[in-house]
XYZ file of C-alpha atoms in Angstrom:
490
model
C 141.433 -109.008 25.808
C 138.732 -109.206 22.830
C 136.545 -109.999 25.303
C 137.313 -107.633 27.750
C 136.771 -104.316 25.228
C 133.360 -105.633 23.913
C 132.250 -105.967 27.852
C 133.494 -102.403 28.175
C 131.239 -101.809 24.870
C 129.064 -103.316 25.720
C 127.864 -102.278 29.319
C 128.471 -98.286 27.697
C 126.100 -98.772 25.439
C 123.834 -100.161 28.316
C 124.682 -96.910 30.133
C 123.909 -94.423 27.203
C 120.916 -96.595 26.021
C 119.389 -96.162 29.609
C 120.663 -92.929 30.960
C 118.179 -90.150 31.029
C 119.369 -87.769 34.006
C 118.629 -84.114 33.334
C 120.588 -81.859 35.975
C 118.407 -78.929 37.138
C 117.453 -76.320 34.967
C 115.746 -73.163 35.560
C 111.913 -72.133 34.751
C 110.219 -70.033 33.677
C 108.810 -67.424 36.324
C 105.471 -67.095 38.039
C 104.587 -63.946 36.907
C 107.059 -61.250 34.538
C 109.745 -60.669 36.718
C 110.815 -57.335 37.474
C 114.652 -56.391 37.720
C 116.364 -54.650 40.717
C 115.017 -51.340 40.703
C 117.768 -48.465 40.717
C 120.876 -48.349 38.625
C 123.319 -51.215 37.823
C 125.122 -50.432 40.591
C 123.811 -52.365 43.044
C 122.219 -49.647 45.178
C 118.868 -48.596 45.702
C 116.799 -45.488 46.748
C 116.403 -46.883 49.708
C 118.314 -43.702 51.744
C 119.019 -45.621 54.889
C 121.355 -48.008 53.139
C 123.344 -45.769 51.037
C 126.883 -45.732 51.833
C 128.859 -42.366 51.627
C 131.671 -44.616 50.446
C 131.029 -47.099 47.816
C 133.596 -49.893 47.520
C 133.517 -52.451 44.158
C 135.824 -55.531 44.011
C 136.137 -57.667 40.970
C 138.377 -60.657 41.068
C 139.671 -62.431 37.299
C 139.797 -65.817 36.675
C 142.549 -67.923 37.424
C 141.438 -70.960 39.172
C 143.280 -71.402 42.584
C 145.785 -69.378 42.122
C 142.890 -66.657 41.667
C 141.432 -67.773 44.675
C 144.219 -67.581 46.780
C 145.776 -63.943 45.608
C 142.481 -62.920 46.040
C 141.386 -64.100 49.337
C 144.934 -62.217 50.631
C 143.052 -59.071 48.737
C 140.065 -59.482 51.258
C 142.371 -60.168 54.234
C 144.318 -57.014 53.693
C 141.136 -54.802 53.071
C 139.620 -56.574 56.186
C 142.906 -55.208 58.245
C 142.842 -51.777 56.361
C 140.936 -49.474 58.837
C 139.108 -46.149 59.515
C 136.324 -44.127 61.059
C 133.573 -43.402 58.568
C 130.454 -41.677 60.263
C 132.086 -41.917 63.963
C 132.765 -45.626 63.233
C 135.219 -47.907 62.838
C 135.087 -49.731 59.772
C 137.184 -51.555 57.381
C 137.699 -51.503 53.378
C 136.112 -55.166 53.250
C 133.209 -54.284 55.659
C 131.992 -51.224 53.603
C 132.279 -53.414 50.804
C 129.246 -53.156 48.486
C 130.018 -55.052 44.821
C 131.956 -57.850 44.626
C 132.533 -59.556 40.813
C 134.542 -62.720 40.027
C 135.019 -64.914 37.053
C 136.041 -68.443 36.621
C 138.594 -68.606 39.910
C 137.939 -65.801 41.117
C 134.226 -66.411 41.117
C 134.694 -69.463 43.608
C 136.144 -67.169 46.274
C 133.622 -63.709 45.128
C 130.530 -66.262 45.790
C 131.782 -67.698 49.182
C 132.524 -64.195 50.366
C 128.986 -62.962 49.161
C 127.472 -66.269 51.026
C 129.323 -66.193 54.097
C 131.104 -62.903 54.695
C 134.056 -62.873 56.925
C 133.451 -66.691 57.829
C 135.402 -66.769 54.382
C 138.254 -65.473 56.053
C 138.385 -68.330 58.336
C 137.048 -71.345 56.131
C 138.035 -70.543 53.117
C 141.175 -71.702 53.084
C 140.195 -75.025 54.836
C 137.008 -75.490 52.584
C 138.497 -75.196 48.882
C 142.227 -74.241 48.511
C 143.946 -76.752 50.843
C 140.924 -78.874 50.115
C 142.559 -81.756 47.179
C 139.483 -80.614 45.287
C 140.958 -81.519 41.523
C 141.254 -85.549 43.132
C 137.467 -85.110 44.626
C 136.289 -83.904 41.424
C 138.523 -86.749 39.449
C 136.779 -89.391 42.056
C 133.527 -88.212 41.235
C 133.486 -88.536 37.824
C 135.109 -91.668 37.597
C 132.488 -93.298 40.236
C 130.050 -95.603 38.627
C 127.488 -93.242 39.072
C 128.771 -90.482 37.671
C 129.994 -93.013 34.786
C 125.945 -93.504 34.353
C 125.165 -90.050 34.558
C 127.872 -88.265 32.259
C 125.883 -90.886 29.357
C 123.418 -88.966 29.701
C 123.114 -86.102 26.691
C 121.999 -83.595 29.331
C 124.693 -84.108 31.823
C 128.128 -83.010 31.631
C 131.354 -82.942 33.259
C 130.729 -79.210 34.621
C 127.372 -81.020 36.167
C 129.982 -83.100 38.583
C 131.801 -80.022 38.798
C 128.747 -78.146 40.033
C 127.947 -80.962 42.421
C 131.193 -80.374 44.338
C 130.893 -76.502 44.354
C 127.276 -77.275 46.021
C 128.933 -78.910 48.976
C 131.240 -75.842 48.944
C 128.059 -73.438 49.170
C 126.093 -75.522 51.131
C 122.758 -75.991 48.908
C 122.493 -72.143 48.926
C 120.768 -70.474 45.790
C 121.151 -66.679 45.120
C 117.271 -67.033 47.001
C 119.739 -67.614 50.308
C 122.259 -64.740 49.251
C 118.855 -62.252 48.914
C 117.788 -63.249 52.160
C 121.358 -61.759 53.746
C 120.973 -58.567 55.587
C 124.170 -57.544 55.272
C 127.073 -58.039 52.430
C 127.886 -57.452 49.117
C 125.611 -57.246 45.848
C 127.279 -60.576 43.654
C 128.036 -60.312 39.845
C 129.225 -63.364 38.692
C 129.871 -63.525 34.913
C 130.166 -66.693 32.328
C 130.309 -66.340 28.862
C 127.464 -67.194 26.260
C 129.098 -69.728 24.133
C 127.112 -68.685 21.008
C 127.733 -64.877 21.032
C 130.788 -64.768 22.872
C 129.071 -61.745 24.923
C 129.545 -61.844 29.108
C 126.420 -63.495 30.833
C 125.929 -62.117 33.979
C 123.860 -63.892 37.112
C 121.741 -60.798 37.721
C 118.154 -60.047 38.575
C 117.881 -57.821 35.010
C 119.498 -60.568 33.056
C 117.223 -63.244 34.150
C 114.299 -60.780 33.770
C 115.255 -61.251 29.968
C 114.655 -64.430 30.355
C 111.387 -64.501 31.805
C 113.333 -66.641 34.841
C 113.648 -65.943 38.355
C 117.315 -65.732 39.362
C 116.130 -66.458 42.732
C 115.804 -69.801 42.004
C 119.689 -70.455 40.757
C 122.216 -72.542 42.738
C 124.930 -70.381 43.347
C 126.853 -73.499 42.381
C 125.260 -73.508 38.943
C 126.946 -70.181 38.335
C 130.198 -70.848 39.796
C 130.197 -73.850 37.227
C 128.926 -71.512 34.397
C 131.694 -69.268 34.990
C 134.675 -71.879 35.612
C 133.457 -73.963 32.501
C 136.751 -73.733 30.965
C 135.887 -74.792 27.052
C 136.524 -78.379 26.019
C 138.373 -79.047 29.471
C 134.595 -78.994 30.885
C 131.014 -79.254 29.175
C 128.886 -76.193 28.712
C 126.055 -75.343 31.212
C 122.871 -74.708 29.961
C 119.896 -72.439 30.540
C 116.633 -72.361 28.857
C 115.136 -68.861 27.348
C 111.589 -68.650 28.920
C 111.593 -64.737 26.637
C 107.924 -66.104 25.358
C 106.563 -66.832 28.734
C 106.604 -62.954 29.277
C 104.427 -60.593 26.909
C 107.687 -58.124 27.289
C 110.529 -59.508 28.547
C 112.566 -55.736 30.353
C 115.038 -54.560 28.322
C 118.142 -53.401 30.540
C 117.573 -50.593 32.849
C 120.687 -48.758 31.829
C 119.873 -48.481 28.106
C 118.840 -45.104 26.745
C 118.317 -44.509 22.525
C 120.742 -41.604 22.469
C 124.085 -43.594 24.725
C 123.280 -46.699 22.697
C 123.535 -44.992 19.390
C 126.336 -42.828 20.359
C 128.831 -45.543 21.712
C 129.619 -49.091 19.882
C 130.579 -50.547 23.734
C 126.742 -49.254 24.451
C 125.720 -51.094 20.952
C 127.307 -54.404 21.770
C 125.571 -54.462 24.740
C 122.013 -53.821 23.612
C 122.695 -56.241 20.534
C 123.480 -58.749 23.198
C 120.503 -57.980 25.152
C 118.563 -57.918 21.860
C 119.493 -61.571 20.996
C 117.597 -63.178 24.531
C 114.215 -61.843 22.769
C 113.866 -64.116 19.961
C 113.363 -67.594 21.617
C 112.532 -69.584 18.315
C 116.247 -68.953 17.209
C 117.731 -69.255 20.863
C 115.874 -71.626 23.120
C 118.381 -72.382 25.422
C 121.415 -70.615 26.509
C 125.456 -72.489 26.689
C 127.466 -71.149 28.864
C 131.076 -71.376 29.369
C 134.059 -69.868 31.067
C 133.429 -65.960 32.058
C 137.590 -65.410 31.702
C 136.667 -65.960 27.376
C 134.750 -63.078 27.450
C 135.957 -61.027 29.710
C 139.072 -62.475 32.341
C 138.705 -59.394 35.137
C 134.732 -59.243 35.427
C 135.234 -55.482 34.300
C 133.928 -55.241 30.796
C 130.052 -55.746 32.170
C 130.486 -52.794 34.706
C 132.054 -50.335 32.768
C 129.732 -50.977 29.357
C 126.426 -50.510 31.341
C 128.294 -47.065 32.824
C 129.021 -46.011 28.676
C 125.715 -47.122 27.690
C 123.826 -45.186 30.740
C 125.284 -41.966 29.535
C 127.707 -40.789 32.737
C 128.678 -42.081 36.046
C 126.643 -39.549 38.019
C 123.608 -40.954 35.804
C 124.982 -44.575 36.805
C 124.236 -43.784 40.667
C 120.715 -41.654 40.153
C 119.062 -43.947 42.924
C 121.484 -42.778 45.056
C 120.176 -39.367 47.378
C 122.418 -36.429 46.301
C 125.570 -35.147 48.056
C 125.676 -38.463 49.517
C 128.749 -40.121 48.045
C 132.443 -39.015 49.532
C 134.455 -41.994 47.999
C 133.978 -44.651 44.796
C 136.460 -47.077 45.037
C 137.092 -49.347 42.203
C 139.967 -52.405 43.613
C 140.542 -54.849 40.190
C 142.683 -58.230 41.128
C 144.077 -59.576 37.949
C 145.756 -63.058 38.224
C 146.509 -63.939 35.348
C 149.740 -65.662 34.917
C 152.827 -65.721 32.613
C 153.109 -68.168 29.141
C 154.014 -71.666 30.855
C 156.530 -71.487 27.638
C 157.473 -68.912 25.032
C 156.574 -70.562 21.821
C 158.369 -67.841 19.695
C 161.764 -69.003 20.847
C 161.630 -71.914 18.661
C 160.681 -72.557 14.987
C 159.010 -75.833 15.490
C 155.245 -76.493 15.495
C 153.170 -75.117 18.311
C 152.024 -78.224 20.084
C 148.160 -78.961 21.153
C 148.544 -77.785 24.247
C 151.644 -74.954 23.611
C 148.842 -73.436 21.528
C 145.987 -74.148 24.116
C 148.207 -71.950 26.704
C 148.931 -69.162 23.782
C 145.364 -68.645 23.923
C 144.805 -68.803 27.043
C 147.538 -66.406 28.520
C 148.770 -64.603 25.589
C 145.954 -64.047 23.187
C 143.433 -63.726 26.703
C 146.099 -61.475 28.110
C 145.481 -59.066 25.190
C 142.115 -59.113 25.789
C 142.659 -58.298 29.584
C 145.003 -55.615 28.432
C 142.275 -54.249 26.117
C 140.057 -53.988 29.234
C 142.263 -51.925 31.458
C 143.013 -49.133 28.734
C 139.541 -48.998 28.722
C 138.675 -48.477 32.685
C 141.974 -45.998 31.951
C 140.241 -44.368 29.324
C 136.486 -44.193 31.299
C 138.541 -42.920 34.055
C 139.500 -39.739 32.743
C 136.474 -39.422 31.343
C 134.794 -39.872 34.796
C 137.185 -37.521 36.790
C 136.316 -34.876 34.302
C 132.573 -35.744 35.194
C 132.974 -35.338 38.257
C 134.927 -32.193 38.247
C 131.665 -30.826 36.360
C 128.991 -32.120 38.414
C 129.962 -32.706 41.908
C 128.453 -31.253 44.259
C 125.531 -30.078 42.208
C 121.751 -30.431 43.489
C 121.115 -33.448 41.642
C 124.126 -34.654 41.846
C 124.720 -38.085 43.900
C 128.493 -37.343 44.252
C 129.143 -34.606 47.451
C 131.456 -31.389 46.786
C 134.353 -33.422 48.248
C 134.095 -36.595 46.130
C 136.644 -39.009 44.911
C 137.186 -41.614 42.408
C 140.041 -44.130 43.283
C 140.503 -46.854 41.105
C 143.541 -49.669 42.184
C 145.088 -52.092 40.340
C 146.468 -55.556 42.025
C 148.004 -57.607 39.799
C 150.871 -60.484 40.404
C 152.940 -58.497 37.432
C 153.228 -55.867 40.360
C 154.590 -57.791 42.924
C 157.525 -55.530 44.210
C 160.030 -58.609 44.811
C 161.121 -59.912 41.673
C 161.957 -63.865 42.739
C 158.081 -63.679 44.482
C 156.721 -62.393 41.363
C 158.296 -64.988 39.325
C 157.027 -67.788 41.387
C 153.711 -66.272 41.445
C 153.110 -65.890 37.955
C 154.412 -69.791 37.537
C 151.559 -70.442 39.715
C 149.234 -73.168 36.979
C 145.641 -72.789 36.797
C 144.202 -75.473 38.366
C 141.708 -76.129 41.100
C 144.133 -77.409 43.696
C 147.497 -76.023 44.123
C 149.688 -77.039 47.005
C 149.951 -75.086 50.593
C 153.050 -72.960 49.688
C 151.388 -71.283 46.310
C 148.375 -70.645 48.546
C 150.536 -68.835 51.682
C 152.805 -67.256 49.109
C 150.044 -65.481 46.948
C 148.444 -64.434 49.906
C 151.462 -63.036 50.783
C 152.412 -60.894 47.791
C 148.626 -59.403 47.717
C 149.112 -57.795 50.670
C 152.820 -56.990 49.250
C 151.214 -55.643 46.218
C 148.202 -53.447 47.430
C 150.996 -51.892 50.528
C 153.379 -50.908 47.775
C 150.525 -49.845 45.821
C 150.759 -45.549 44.944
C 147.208 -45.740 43.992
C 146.265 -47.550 47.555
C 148.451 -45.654 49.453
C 146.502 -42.316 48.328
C 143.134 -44.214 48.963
C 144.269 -44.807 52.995
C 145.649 -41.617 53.020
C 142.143 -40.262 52.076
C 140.153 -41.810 54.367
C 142.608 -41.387 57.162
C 142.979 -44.977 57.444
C 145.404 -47.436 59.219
C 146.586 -50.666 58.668
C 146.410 -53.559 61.117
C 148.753 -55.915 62.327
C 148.632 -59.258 60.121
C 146.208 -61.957 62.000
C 147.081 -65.134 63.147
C 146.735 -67.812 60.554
C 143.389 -69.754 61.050
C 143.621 -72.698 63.377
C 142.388 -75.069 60.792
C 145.337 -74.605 58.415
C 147.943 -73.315 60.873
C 149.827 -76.810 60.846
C 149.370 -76.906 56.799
C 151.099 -73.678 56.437
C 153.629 -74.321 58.981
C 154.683 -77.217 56.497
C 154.639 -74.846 53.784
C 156.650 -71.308 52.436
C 155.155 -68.790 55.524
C 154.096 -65.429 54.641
C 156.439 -62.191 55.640
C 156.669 -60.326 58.669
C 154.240 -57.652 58.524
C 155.283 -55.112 56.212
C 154.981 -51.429 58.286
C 152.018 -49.211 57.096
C 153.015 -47.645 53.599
C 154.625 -43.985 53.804
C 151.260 -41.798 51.874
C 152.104 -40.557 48.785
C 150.968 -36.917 48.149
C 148.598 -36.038 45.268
């Protein structure tokens, strides 16, 4: 037995002694690299690709469970139609933002990548996929057991391996190179300020790195790096490499002085300058900064000054619609700790964190987007329709919740929210969160006023996909169709 530990000892020490692997890491850029031009937003001046109704989805974290509720999100905006412009269309396909964090970033990123294949392969790919035991296998191969040794490699490198096969290789290089699709924001945290880091052109540009060159994988992994359950990822600041590194594009002096959101955010985007004092960046989990991939969007709209000034690239009169859709899946306390007087365990406390201190944080979020809402409609009421103004005489703001606390049937919602976070979760979870989405968004006052807006319709449920048909025939299957929501009046 003696023996056998001081092998063990012995051949680790082998392995840390002669393990150097260094997992990719990005560089510094070629020449100073210049951020998307045009507002946060996503859109440019190009006129020929402005939409006259801009869509924005952001998906929370929540592992699998995220994934799932959220790919039932996409399905029903891919069956919610209308004619825009003499064309049929759908929510999904006029889709122009899509955010995730953590869970929800898996799903976000594979949408970005491969559009409405996601709808198909999705399922198949990564949530019926055992991809908790592939990861396990991984890491416990001898390889891996070599590699994790190594000071530079950690266990969300394996993890980023795995997402790789998941994205095929691509880098956001690939996801520029789409003609069509969404603009991606995926968001991690930075481990040392505790501010969102988000895989953008402008934040890279800070940087003095070319996001171009990123693995979407390496991002997924950033943003799903749930602290000391997985290893930090880590970026290096190339700020020196550029004789001035762009400040944000949405910063002006009189916003940032005038709001402490708009402060936060240039103090963050302050701190990438000084590379002596931060030569490399640790990321972690997006959901510890920010769980619903909000906070980033509506800061840069506070620190820009308005929401009209938020869409300037946009040609005027030419947006009818902005349509905000936030999926929160964050789940219930796996146990009430204040029901007892005993001593929080380890992990009791872990999951108080995680779902009742991050749920605050969450909640502190929406009354925010409830409070920038007001102040937006009242914008709008101002300027709309104005010369200079991007928003037409007729323009809307609709902003919709989906969250599994709003799931209409009360056993559904309780087996929802019991949902763990986890990478894998069995066939039934995945049909029945798919299911209540669609439940949640049809029962939905705010959606219902959206479709009855744009005139739209809903379509009859598809088919399940071929690939997981006989996996969800073993498991709970969804509903009948629900029948197209009666439309609430104003």
């Amino acid at each position: 037995m003696k023996l056998s530990v001081l092998g063990t000892l012995l051949i680790t020490t082998l392995l840390v002694g002669c393990s150097s692997l260094r997992p990719w890491q990005n560089v510094a850029a070629a020449k100073n690299p210049v951020a998307a031009s045009g507002s946060s937003n996503g859109y440019s001046g190009d006129t020929s690709k402005q939409p006259s109704v801009v869509v924005a989805l952001t998906l929370s974290g929540g592992g699998a469970r995220a994934a799932a509720f959220g790919l039932g999100v996409l399905r029903e905006l891919k069956a919610t139609q209308f004619v825009l412009e003499g064309k049929e269309t759908t929510l999904l396909d006029e889709l122009g933002l899509i955010s995730g964090v953590s869970g929800g970033s898996i799903l976000a990123t594979h949408y970005a990548m491969f559009g409405d294949e996601t709808l198909t392969r999705f399922e198949s790919d990564f949530l019926l996929d055992d991809f908790d035991g592939g990861l396990i296998r991984r890491a416990l191969s001898f390889s891996r057991f070599r590699d994790l040794a190594s000071p530079w490699y950690g266990r969300s490198n394996v993890l980023e391996e795995r997402l790789s096969a998941l994205y095929r290789g691509k880098t956001f290089a690939d996801l520029a190179a789409r003609k069509s699709g969404p603009r991606l924001l995926v968001t991690a945290t930075d481990l040392t300020t505790g501010a969102p880091f988000e895989f953008t052109p402008e934040q890279f540009a800070l940087l003095c790195s070319d996001l171009n060159s990123v693995p979407l994988s390496f991002a997924v992994a950033s943003s799903s790096a749930v602290p000391l359950v997985l290893s930090p990822m880590t970026l290096r600041n190339h700020a020196e490499s550029c004789a001035h590194p762009r400040a944000s594009p949405s910063e002006t002096p009189g916003s940032v002085q005038a709001n402490y959101r708009a402060r936060m955010l240039k103090a963050s985007v302050d701190s990438y300058i000084n590379v002596r004092e931060r030569p490399f960046l640790h990321l972690v989990d997006g959901g510890v900064s920010d769980n619903l991939g909000l906070r980033g969007l509506l800061d840069r709209v506070v620190a820009t000054g308005s929401i009209q000034d938020s869409f300037r690239g946009m040609a005027a009169g030419s947006i009818h619609k902005l349509i905000l859709i936030a999926v929160n899946s964050e789940r219930d306390l796996a146990e009430r700790i204040d029901q007892s007087d005993r001593v929080p365990t380890a992990p009791q406390v872990m999951d108080a964190l995680l779902f009742g201190a991050g749920a605050r944080v969450t909640q502190m979020t929406l009354a925010m987007l409830e409070d920038d809402l007001r102040r937006w409609n009242e914008e709008l009421a101002r300027y709309r329709g104005s010369l200079d103004s991007p928003f037409a005489a007729d323009a809307e703001i609709h902003v919709i919740s989906v969250s599994l606390r709003d799931v209409p049937d009360a056993e559904r919602r309780r087996l929802a929210l019991q949902v763990p976070t986890a990478f894998t979760i069995d066939a039934a979870n995945v049909a029945l969160l798919q299911g209540v989405a669609r439940d949640v968004l049809r029962q939905s006052p705010a959606f219902q006023r959206l479709t009855q807006s744009l005139g739209a319709s809903v379509a009859q449920e598809p088919q399940p996909d071929t690939t997981t048909q006989k996996a969800q025939s073993a498991a709970v299957s969804w509903d009948h169709p629900l029948p197209a929501p009666a439309i609430m009046d104003h």
